[in-house]
Tab-separated table of C-alpha atoms in Angstrom:
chain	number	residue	atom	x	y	z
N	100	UNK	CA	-55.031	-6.805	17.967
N	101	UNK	CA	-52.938	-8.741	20.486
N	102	UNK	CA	-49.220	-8.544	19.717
N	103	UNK	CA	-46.390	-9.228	21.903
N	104	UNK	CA	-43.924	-6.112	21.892
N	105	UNK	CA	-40.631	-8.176	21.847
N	106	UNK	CA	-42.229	-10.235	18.565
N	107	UNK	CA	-41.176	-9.311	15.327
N	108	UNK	CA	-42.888	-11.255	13.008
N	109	UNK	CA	-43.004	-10.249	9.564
N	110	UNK	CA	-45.402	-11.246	7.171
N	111	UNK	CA	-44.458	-9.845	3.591
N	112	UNK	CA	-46.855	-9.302	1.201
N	113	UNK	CA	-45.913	-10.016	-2.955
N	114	UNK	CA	-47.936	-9.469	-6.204
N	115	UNK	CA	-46.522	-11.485	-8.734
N	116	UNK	CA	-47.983	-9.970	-12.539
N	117	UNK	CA	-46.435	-12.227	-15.385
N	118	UNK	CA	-43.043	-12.007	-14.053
N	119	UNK	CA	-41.930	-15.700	-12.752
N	120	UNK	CA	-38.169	-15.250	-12.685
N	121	UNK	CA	-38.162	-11.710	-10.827
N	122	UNK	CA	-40.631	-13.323	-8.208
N	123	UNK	CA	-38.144	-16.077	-7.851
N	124	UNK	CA	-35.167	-13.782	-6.890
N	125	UNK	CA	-37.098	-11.415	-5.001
N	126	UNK	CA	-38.180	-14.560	-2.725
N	127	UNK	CA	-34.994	-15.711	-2.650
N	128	UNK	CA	-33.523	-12.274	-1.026
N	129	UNK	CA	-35.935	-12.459	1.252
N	130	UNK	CA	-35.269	-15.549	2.551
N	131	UNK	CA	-31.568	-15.136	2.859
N	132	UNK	CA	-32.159	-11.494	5.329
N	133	UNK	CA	-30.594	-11.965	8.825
N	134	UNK	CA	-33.850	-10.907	9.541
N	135	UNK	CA	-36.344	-14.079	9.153
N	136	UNK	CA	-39.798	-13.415	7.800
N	137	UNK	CA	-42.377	-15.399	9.213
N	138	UNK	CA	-45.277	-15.262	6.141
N	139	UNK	CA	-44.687	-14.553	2.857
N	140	UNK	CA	-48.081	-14.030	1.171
N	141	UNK	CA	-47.964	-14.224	-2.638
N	142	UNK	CA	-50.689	-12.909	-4.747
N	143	UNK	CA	-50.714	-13.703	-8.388
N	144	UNK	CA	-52.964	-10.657	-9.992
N	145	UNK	CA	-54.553	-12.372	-12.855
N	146	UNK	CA	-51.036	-13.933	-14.707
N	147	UNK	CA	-51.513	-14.866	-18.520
N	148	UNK	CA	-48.240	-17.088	-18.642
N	149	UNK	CA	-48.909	-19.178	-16.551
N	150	UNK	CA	-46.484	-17.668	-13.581
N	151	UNK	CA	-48.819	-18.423	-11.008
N	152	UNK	CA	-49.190	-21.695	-11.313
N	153	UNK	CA	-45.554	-22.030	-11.883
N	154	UNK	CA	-44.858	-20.687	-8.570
N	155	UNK	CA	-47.820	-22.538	-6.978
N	156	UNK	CA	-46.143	-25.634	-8.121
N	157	UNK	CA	-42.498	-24.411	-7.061
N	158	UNK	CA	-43.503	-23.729	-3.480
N	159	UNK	CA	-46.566	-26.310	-2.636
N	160	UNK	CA	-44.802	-28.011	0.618
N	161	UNK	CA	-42.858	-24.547	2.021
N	162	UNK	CA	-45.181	-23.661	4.963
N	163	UNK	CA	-44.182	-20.593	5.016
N	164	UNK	CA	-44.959	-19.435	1.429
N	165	UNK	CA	-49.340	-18.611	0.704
N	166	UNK	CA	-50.169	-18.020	-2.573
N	167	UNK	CA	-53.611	-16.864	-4.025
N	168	UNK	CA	-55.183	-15.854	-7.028
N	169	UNK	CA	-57.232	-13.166	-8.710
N	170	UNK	CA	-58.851	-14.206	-11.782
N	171	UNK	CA	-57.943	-11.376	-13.671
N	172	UNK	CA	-55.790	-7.716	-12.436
N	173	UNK	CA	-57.353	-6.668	-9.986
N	174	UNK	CA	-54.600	-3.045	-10.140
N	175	UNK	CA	-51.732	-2.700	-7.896
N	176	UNK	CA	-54.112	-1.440	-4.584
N	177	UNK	CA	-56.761	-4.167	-4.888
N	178	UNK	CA	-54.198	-6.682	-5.258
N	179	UNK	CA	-52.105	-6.292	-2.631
N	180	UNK	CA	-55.108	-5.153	-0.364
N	181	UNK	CA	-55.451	-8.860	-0.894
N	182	UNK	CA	-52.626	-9.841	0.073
N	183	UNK	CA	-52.433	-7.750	3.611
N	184	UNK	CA	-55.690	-9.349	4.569
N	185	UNK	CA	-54.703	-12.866	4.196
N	186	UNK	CA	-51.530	-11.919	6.364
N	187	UNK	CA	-53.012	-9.820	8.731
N	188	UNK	CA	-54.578	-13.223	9.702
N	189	UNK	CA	-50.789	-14.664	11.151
N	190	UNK	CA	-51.304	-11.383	13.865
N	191	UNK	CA	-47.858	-9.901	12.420
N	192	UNK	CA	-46.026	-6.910	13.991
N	193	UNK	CA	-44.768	-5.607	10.397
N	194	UNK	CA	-46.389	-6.367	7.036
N	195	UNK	CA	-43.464	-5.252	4.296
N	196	UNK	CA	-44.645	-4.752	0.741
N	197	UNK	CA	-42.762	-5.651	-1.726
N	198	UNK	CA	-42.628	-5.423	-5.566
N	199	UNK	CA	-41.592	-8.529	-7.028
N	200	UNK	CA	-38.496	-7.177	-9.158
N	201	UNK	CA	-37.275	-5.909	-6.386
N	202	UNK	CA	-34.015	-7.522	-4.602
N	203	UNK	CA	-33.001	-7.019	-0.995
N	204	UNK	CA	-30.037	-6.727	1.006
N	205	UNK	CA	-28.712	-9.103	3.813
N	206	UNK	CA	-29.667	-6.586	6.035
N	207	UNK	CA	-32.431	-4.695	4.976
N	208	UNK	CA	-35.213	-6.078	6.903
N	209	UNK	CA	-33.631	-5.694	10.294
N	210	UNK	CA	-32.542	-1.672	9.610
N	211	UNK	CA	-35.666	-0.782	8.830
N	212	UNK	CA	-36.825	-2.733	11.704
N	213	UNK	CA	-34.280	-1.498	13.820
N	214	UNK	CA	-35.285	2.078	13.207
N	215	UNK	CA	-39.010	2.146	13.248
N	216	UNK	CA	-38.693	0.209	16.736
N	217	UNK	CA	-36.924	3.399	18.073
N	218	UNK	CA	-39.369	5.274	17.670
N	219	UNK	CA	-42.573	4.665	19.243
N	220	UNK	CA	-44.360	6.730	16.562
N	221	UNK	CA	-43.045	5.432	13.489
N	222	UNK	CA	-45.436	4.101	11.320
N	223	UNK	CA	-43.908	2.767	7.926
N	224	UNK	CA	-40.374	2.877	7.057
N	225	UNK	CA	-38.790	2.521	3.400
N	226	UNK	CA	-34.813	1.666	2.026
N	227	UNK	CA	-32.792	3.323	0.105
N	228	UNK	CA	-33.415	1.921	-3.755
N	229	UNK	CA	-30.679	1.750	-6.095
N	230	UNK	CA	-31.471	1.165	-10.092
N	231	UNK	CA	-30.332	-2.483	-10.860
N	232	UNK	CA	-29.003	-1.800	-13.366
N	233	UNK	CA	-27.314	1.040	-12.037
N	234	UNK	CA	-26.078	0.185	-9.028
N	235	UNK	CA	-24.504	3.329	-7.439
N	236	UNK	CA	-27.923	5.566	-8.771
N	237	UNK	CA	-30.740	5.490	-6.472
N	238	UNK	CA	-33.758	5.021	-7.764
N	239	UNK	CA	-36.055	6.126	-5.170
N	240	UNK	CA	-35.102	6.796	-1.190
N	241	UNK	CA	-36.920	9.384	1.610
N	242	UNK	CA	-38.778	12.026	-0.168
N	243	UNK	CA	-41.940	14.744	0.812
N	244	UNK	CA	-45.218	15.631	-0.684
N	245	UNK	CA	-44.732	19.078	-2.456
N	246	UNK	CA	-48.089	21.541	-2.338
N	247	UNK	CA	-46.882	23.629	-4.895
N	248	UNK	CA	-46.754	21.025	-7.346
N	249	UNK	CA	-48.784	18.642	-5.795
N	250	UNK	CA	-46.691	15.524	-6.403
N	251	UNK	CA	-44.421	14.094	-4.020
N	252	UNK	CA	-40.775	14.683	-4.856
N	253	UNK	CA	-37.665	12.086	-3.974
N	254	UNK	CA	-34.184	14.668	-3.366
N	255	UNK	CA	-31.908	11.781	-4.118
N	256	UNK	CA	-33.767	10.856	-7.190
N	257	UNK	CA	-31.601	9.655	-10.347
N	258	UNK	CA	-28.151	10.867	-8.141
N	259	UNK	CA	-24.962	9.054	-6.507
N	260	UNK	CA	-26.758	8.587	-2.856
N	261	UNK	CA	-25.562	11.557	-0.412
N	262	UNK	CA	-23.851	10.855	3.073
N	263	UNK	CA	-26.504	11.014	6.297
N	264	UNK	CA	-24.791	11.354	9.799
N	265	UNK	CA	-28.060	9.770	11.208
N	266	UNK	CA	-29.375	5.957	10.292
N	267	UNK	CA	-32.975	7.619	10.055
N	268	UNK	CA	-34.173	10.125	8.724
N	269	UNK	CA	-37.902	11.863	8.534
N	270	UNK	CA	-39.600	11.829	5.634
N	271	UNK	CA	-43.193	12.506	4.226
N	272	UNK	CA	-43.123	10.531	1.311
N	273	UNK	CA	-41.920	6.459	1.046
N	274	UNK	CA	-42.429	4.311	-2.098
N	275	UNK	CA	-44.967	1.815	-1.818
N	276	UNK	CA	-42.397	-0.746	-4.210
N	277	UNK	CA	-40.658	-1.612	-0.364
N	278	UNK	CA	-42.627	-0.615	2.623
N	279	UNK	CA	-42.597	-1.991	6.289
N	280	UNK	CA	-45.777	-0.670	8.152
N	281	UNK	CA	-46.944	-1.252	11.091
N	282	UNK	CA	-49.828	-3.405	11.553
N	283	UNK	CA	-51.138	-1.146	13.682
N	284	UNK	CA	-50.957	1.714	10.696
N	285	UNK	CA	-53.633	-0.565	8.811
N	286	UNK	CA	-55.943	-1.022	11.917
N	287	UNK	CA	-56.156	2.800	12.073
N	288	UNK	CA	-56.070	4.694	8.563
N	289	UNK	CA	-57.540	0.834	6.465
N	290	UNK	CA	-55.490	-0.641	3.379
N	291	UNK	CA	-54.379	0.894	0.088
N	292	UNK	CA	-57.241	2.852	-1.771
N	293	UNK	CA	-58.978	0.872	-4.525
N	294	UNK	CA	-60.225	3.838	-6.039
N	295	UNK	CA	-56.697	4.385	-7.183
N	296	UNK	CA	-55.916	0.928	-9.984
N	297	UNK	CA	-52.319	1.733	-10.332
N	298	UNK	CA	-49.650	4.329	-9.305
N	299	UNK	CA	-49.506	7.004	-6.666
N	300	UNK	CA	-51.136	4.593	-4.149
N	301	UNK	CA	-48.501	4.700	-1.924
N	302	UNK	CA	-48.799	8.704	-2.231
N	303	UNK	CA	-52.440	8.420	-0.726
N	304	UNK	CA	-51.476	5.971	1.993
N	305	UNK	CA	-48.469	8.018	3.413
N	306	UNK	CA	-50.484	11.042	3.073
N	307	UNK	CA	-53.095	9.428	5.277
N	308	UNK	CA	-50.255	8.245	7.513
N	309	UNK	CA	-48.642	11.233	8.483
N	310	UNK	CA	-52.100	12.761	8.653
N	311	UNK	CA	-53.258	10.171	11.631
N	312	UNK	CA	-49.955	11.239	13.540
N	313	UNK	CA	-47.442	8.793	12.472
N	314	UNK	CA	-43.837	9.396	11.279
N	315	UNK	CA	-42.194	7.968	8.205
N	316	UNK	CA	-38.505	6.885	8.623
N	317	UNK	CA	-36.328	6.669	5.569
N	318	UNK	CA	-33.519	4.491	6.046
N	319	UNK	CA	-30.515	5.399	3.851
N	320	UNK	CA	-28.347	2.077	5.286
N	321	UNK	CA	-30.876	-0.220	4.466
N	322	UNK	CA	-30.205	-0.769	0.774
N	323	UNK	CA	-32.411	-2.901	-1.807
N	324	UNK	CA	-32.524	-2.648	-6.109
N	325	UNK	CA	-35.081	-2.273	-8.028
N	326	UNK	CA	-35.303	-3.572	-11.756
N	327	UNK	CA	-36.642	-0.768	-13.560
N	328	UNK	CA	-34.800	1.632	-15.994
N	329	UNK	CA	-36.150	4.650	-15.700
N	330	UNK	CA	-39.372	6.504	-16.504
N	331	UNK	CA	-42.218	4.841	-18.100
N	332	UNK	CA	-43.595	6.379	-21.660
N	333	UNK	CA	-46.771	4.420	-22.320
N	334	UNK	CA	-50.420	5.482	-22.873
N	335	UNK	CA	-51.125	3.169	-19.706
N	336	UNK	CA	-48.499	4.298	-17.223
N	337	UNK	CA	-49.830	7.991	-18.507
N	338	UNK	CA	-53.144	7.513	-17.967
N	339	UNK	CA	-53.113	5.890	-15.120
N	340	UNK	CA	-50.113	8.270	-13.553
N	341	UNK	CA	-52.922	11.265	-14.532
N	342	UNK	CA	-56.310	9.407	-13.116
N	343	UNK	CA	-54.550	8.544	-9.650
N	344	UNK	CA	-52.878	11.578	-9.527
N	345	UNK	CA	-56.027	13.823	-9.545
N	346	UNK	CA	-57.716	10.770	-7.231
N	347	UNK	CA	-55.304	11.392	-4.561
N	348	UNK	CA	-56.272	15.542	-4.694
N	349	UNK	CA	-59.335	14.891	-4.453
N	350	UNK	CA	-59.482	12.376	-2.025
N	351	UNK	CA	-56.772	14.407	0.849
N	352	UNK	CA	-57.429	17.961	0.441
N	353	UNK	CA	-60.117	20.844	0.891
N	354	UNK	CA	-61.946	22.319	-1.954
N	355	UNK	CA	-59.758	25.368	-2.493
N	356	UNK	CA	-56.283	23.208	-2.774
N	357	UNK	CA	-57.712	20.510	-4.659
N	358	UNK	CA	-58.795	23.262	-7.523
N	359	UNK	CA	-55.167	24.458	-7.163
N	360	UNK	CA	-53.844	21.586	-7.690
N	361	UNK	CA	-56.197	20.571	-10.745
N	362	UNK	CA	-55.048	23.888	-12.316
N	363	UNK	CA	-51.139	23.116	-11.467
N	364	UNK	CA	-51.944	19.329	-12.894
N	365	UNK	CA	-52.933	20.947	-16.541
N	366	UNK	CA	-51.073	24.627	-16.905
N	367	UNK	CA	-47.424	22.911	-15.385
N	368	UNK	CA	-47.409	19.651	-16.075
N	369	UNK	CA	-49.204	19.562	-19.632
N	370	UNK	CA	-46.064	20.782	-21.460
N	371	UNK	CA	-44.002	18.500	-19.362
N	372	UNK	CA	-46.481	15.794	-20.718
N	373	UNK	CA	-45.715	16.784	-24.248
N	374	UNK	CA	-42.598	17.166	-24.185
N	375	UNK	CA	-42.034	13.261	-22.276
N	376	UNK	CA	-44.546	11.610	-24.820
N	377	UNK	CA	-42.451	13.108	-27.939
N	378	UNK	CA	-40.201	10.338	-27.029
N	379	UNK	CA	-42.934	7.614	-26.292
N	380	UNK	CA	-43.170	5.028	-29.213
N	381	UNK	CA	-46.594	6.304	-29.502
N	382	UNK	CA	-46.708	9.913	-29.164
N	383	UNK	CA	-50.014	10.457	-29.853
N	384	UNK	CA	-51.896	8.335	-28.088
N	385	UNK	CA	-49.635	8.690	-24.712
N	386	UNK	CA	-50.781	11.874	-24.697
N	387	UNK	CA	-54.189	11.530	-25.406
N	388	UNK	CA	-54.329	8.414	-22.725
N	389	UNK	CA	-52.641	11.252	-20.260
N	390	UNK	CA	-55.703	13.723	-20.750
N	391	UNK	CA	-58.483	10.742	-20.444
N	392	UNK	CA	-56.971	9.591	-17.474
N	393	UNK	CA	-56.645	13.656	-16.447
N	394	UNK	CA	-60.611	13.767	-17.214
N	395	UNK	CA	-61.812	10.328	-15.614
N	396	UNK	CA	-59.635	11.037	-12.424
N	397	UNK	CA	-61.714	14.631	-12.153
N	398	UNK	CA	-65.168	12.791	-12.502
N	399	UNK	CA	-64.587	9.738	-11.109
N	400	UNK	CA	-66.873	8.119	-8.470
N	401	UNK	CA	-64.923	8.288	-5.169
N	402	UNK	CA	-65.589	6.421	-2.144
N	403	UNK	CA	-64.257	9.395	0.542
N	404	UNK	CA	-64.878	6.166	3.442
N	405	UNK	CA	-61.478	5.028	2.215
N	406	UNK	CA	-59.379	7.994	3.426
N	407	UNK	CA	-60.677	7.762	6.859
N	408	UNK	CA	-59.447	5.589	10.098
N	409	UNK	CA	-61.084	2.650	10.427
C-alpha cells in the first residue's frame, strides 16, 4: 500500500455488542485525544437492544463515524476482522482496536504513536490499562507468552503500576482490548483468526507478530481504563477461554510442544478450573462448559492458512 511516512492517520476500529452507553463514552475519549483520528469504524456484532441502531441514528451526518452491521455475533475476531477491512479502505498508517468499554486518555493515542514511530520495527503497541473502577490497579499492561504454561502472563497484573525509566518497553504479549498496529502488520501476517470466536485472539495475533520479525512496545505513560471487574466465572467465558486456548497451540507450535502444552492445559490448570468455578453461580456447568470447550478446541477443524503471511 501507498502511505506517506509523515501521515498519521488513524482509523480505529469499534465493536459495539449491546452496550450503547459504553460505546458512547468510549467515542467520546476518542474524539477528545490530542491525537485526531481520522476513521472511526463502528461495527455493531448482531445487538438485541437495539444499540445499533441507536448509534446509527446518533451519528448519521458525522463523516467521520462508519457504522455496519452483522446480523447476528459474528465472535470478537470475525467482528472486528470486519471492521479492519472497511478501514483499511481510508489507506491508514495505524488501525487501533478498541473495546468499547474502554476509556482513553488525552494523550494516549499520540504515546503510543510516538513510540512505535521510533522504532522502525515496531509493529503494534498497547497502554497501560487501569481497572475503572479501580483506578490506581492495572488491569492489563506489557506482558510475554510463557512456554511452560502456555498462556501469556501480564507482570503488572491486578498491582499498583511499577516505575519504568524508559517510555517503551519490549514486550511479547499486548491485549487485543487497545491495540495500535501497523497497517503494514495486517498486509503481512492477515487479520485476527476466525477460528478463534472469542478470547485469546489477540494471543494468536502477537504470537504471529513477533514471529514475522516485529517488536511489540508496551507503553506504561500512555494510560486508558477499562470497565471490567475482574475475572469472568461463566460457562461461556470458560468454554470459550478453553476452546481458543488449545486453538492457539495448535495453530503456533510444532507437534511435540503443542502435546506439552495440551498435557499442561488439563494436569495444571484443571484444579485451577475447579477451584475458580466453585465460586461461579453455576459451578457445575462452568466446569463442564470448560472441558467441552477443552475437547472441541482439540478436534476442531483448523484452517492453518490463517497463521501464515499473506
Amino acid at each position: 500500500m501507498d502511505r506517506k511516512e509523515k501521515s498519521k492517520y488513524i482509523s480505529v476500529v469499534i465493536l459495539n455488542w449491546n452496550n450503547l452507553s459504553d460505546t458512547i463514552e468510549c467515542i467520546d475519549s476518542l474524539l477528545k485525544n490530542v491525537h485526531p483520528v481520522n476513521k472511526i469504524v463502528i461495527v455493531d456484532n448482531g445487538s438485541t437492544d437495539g444499540s445499533g441502531k441507536m448509534l446509527a441514528e446518533k451519528y448519521s451526518k458525522d463523516q467521520l463515524i462508519e457504522l455496519f452491521f452483522n446480523e447476528v455475533n459474528e465472535g470478537f475476531s470475525k467482528g472486528v476482522n470486519l471492521g479492519v477491512k472497511k478501514a483499511l479502505k481510508s489507506n491508514p498508517d495505524y488501525i487501533l482496536l478498541l473495546n468499547n468499554d474502554t476509556v482513553l486518555d488525552r494523550d494516549c493515542i499520540k504515546k503510543m504513536v510516538d513510540a512505535c514511530d521510533l522504532n522502525n520495527k515496531c509493529g503494534i503497541a498497547g497502554p497501560r490499562i487501569f481497572y475503572n473502577h479501580k483506578k490506581e490497579i492495572v488491569w492489563q499492561g506489557g506482558g510475554y507468552f510463557n512456554y511452560y504454561t502456555g498462556g501469556n502472563v501480564v507482570p503488572e497484573k491486578n498491582k499498583k503500576p511499577k516505575v519504568y525509566k524508559t517510555n517503551f518497553v519490549s514486550a511479547t504479549f499486548l491485549t487485543g482490548c487497545i491495540m495500535l498496529i501497523k497497517t503494514v502488520v495486517f498486509d503481512k501476517i492477515g487479520l485476527l483468526d476466525e477460528d478463534i470466536f472469542f478470547y485469546e485472539e489477540d494471543v494468536d495475533f502477537c504470537l504471529r507478530a513477533v514471529k514475522s520479525g516485529y517488536n511489540l512496545q508496551y507503553v506504561p505513560s500512555a494510560v486508558a481504563w477499562h470497565k471490567v471487574e475482574g475475572i469472568r466465572l461463566t460457562p461461556f467465558a470458560f468454554y470459550n477461554r478453553a476452546r481458543s486456548r488449545i486453538i492457539v497451540l495448535r495453530k503456533n507450535f510444532n507437534k511435540i510442544y503443542v502435546a506439552y502444552g495440551i498435557l499442561s492445559h488439563f494436569l495444571l490448570f484443571t484444579p485451577y478450573k475447579i477451584y475458580q468455578s466453585i465460586n461461579a453461580e453455576k459451578p457445575w456447568e462452568t466446569l463442564r462448559a470448560w472441558f467441552k470447550g477443552s475437547i472441541e478446541g482439540l478436534f476442531a477443524k483448523l484452517d492453518y492458512k490463517t497463521n501464515k503471511p499473506n
